[in-house]
Short mmCIF file of C-alpha atoms in Angstrom, two decimals:
data_model
loop_
_atom_site.label_atom_id
_atom_site.label_comp_id
_atom_site.label_asym_id
_atom_site.label_seq_id
_atom_site.Cartn_x
_atom_site.Cartn_y
_atom_site.Cartn_z
CA MET A 1 -63.87 -39.90 34.93
CA ILE A 2 -63.96 -36.31 36.42
CA VAL A 3 -64.16 -36.42 40.55
CA TRP A 4 -64.83 -31.73 40.47
CA LEU A 5 -64.27 -30.86 43.96
CA ASN A 6 -66.98 -27.43 44.42
CA GLY A 7 -66.88 -25.57 47.16
CA THR A 8 -66.10 -21.80 47.79
CA PHE A 9 -62.14 -20.71 49.04
CA GLY A 10 -60.62 -21.55 52.27
CA ALA A 11 -63.55 -25.70 52.40
CA GLY A 12 -60.06 -27.10 51.69
CA LYS A 13 -60.01 -27.98 47.96
CA THR A 14 -56.62 -28.04 47.14
CA THR A 15 -55.53 -29.91 49.52
CA THR A 16 -58.42 -32.33 49.71
CA SER A 17 -57.59 -33.12 45.62
CA ARG A 18 -53.70 -34.46 47.07
CA HIS A 19 -55.16 -36.63 48.92
CA LEU A 20 -58.00 -37.86 46.65
CA ALA A 21 -55.21 -37.97 43.50
CA GLU A 22 -52.82 -40.28 46.28
CA MET A 23 -56.11 -42.36 46.74
CA LEU A 24 -57.67 -43.43 43.58
CA PRO A 25 -55.64 -44.88 40.80
CA GLY A 26 -54.55 -43.57 38.20
CA ALA A 27 -55.55 -40.30 39.22
CA ARG A 28 -54.15 -36.65 38.32
CA ILE A 29 -54.83 -33.20 39.35
CA PHE A 30 -55.98 -31.12 36.99
CA ASP A 31 -56.20 -27.64 37.90
CA SER A 32 -58.13 -25.30 35.17
CA GLU A 33 -58.42 -22.61 36.51
CA HIS A 34 -54.50 -22.60 34.18
CA VAL A 35 -56.81 -22.57 31.91
CA GLY A 36 -58.31 -19.28 33.22
CA TYR A 37 -54.44 -17.78 33.46
CA MET A 38 -53.77 -19.08 29.78
CA LEU A 39 -56.57 -16.91 29.14
CA ARG A 40 -56.06 -13.94 30.46
CA PRO A 41 -53.59 -12.60 28.46
CA VAL A 42 -54.97 -13.24 24.73
CA LEU A 43 -58.44 -12.19 26.25
CA ALA A 44 -57.17 -8.92 28.70
CA ASP A 45 -58.60 -6.38 26.44
CA VAL A 46 -62.26 -8.53 27.26
CA THR A 47 -63.34 -7.40 30.30
CA VAL A 48 -65.07 -9.32 33.02
CA ARG A 49 -65.52 -10.05 36.80
CA ASP A 50 -63.66 -13.53 36.80
CA PHE A 51 -62.34 -15.72 33.11
CA GLN A 52 -65.20 -18.70 34.00
CA ASP A 53 -67.00 -16.15 32.78
CA HIS A 54 -65.80 -15.82 28.90
CA PRO A 55 -67.47 -18.56 27.63
CA PRO A 56 -64.30 -20.00 25.81
CA TRP A 57 -62.67 -21.21 29.57
CA ARG A 58 -65.69 -24.06 29.63
CA ALA A 59 -64.72 -25.23 26.44
CA LEU A 60 -61.83 -25.71 26.78
CA VAL A 61 -61.76 -26.97 30.01
CA VAL A 62 -63.84 -29.51 28.37
CA GLU A 63 -61.96 -30.26 25.54
CA THR A 64 -58.28 -30.73 27.91
CA ALA A 65 -60.44 -32.94 30.24
CA ALA A 66 -61.19 -34.97 26.92
CA GLN A 67 -57.49 -34.66 25.35
CA VAL A 68 -56.37 -36.15 29.47
CA LEU A 69 -57.67 -38.68 29.42
CA GLY A 70 -58.00 -39.72 25.72
CA TYR A 71 -54.09 -39.81 25.94
CA VAL A 72 -53.78 -40.90 29.25
CA GLY A 73 -57.00 -42.38 31.20
CA GLY A 74 -57.60 -42.51 34.36
CA THR A 75 -58.85 -40.02 36.56
CA LEU A 76 -58.97 -36.08 37.31
CA VAL A 77 -59.82 -34.63 40.06
CA VAL A 78 -60.64 -30.70 39.65
CA PRO A 79 -60.64 -28.63 42.38
CA GLN A 80 -62.50 -25.25 40.78
CA THR A 81 -64.93 -23.16 42.47
CA VAL A 82 -68.07 -22.43 39.79
CA LEU A 83 -70.60 -20.62 41.63
CA VAL A 84 -73.19 -19.70 38.27
CA ARG A 85 -75.11 -22.65 37.93
CA PRO A 86 -75.31 -22.09 34.17
CA TYR A 87 -71.77 -22.41 34.19
CA TRP A 88 -72.08 -25.50 36.00
CA GLN A 89 -74.49 -26.93 33.49
CA GLU A 90 -72.37 -26.54 30.30
CA LEU A 91 -69.43 -27.47 32.17
CA ALA A 92 -71.68 -30.52 32.95
CA GLY A 93 -72.94 -30.71 29.77
CA GLY A 94 -70.34 -30.34 27.90
CA PHE A 95 -68.92 -33.90 29.13
CA ALA A 96 -71.90 -36.22 29.42
CA ARG A 97 -71.57 -34.62 25.26
CA ALA A 98 -67.78 -36.01 25.43
CA GLY A 99 -68.93 -39.34 27.42
CA ILE A 100 -66.88 -38.25 30.43
CA PRO A 101 -68.72 -39.09 33.81
CA VAL A 102 -68.49 -36.85 36.66
CA ARG A 103 -68.85 -36.46 39.99
CA HIS A 104 -68.87 -33.56 42.13
CA PHE A 105 -68.47 -32.95 45.35
CA VAL A 106 -69.05 -29.61 47.76
CA LEU A 107 -66.84 -29.51 50.90
CA HIS A 108 -68.90 -27.40 52.83
CA ALA A 109 -67.78 -25.01 56.51
CA GLU A 110 -69.85 -22.27 57.35
CA SER A 111 -69.67 -18.82 56.26
CA GLU A 112 -67.77 -18.24 59.49
CA GLN A 113 -65.40 -21.56 59.65
CA LEU A 114 -64.47 -20.09 55.76
CA ALA A 115 -63.73 -16.96 56.98
CA ARG A 116 -60.96 -18.09 59.48
CA ARG A 117 -59.94 -20.40 57.16
CA ILE A 118 -59.37 -17.74 54.92
CA GLU A 119 -57.55 -15.40 57.00
CA GLN A 120 -55.42 -17.97 58.36
CA ASP A 121 -54.07 -19.02 55.04
CA ASP A 122 -49.95 -18.14 54.65
CA VAL A 123 -50.01 -19.22 51.43
CA GLU A 124 -52.83 -17.65 49.06
CA THR A 125 -52.34 -14.09 51.39
CA GLY A 126 -52.77 -11.49 48.21
CA ALA A 127 -55.74 -12.78 47.62
CA ARG A 128 -57.23 -12.95 50.76
CA LYS A 129 -59.58 -10.39 50.95
CA TRP A 130 -60.93 -11.28 47.24
CA ARG A 131 -61.19 -15.10 48.73
CA LEU A 132 -63.36 -13.07 51.22
CA ASP A 133 -65.78 -11.20 49.05
CA HIS A 134 -66.66 -14.17 47.34
CA LEU A 135 -68.17 -16.08 50.66
CA ALA A 136 -71.37 -13.78 49.61
CA ASP A 137 -71.42 -15.41 46.31
CA TYR A 138 -71.01 -19.36 48.02
CA GLU A 139 -73.76 -18.39 49.76
CA ALA A 140 -76.39 -18.23 47.38
CA ALA A 141 -75.18 -20.88 45.34
CA LEU A 142 -75.15 -23.31 48.45
CA PRO A 143 -79.04 -23.64 46.93
CA TRP A 144 -78.84 -25.63 43.30
CA LEU A 145 -75.11 -26.81 44.59
CA ARG A 146 -76.53 -28.70 46.71
CA GLU A 147 -79.09 -29.97 44.55
CA GLU A 148 -76.65 -30.47 41.51
CA GLY A 149 -73.38 -32.49 43.44
CA GLU A 150 -73.16 -34.45 47.23
CA VAL A 151 -72.26 -32.33 49.91
CA VAL A 152 -69.35 -33.28 52.23
CA PRO A 153 -68.94 -31.47 55.18
CA THR A 154 -65.64 -30.68 55.77
CA GLU A 155 -65.48 -28.44 59.27
CA GLY A 156 -63.20 -30.58 61.92
CA VAL A 157 -62.79 -33.41 59.33
CA ALA A 158 -59.21 -33.73 58.17
CA PRO A 159 -58.94 -33.05 54.59
CA ASP A 160 -57.22 -36.89 54.18
CA GLU A 161 -60.60 -38.28 56.09
CA VAL A 162 -62.60 -35.77 53.23
CA ALA A 163 -60.75 -37.64 50.97
CA ARG A 164 -61.29 -40.44 51.96
CA ARG A 165 -64.86 -40.31 52.76
CA ILE A 166 -65.22 -39.25 48.57
CA ALA A 167 -62.89 -41.99 47.75
CA ALA A 168 -65.22 -43.98 49.30
CA SER A 169 -67.85 -42.28 47.92
CA VAL A 170 -66.83 -43.06 44.36
CA ALA A 171 -64.83 -46.51 44.44
#
């Protein structure tokens, strides 16, 4: 099974995924962003806005998840923002064809709260502007995210509690 934690930057995906992986038996975190990091030097001459724009990223995320689950079983917790609906549908379709059930959660906070979290983040300070610039993309994607995922509010809720709510829903 895959538990996909979607939502924009600052929503709490990374922190929540750590707690969630501890709560779900046999769970491990699969940060699909590393697939994008792997592709960057290989596709350096192909200009895209985001590594998710590379079709091989989407195919490799599905294949890597299938290989890992086939090897060790359990649950993969994937903390990854996907704001382009056709990309999400491609991923979800690939998982379905591979026989992998997916629970898609959208960690949500209002834009003002997200901006505060990003501004106060002292870990990814170099990406602050990039992350802030993507808040509008999240707002634009929110209608379809609400249709295709389970929205989990994160404002005023500690990440471990968000993880508990998701774990209870998955169980």
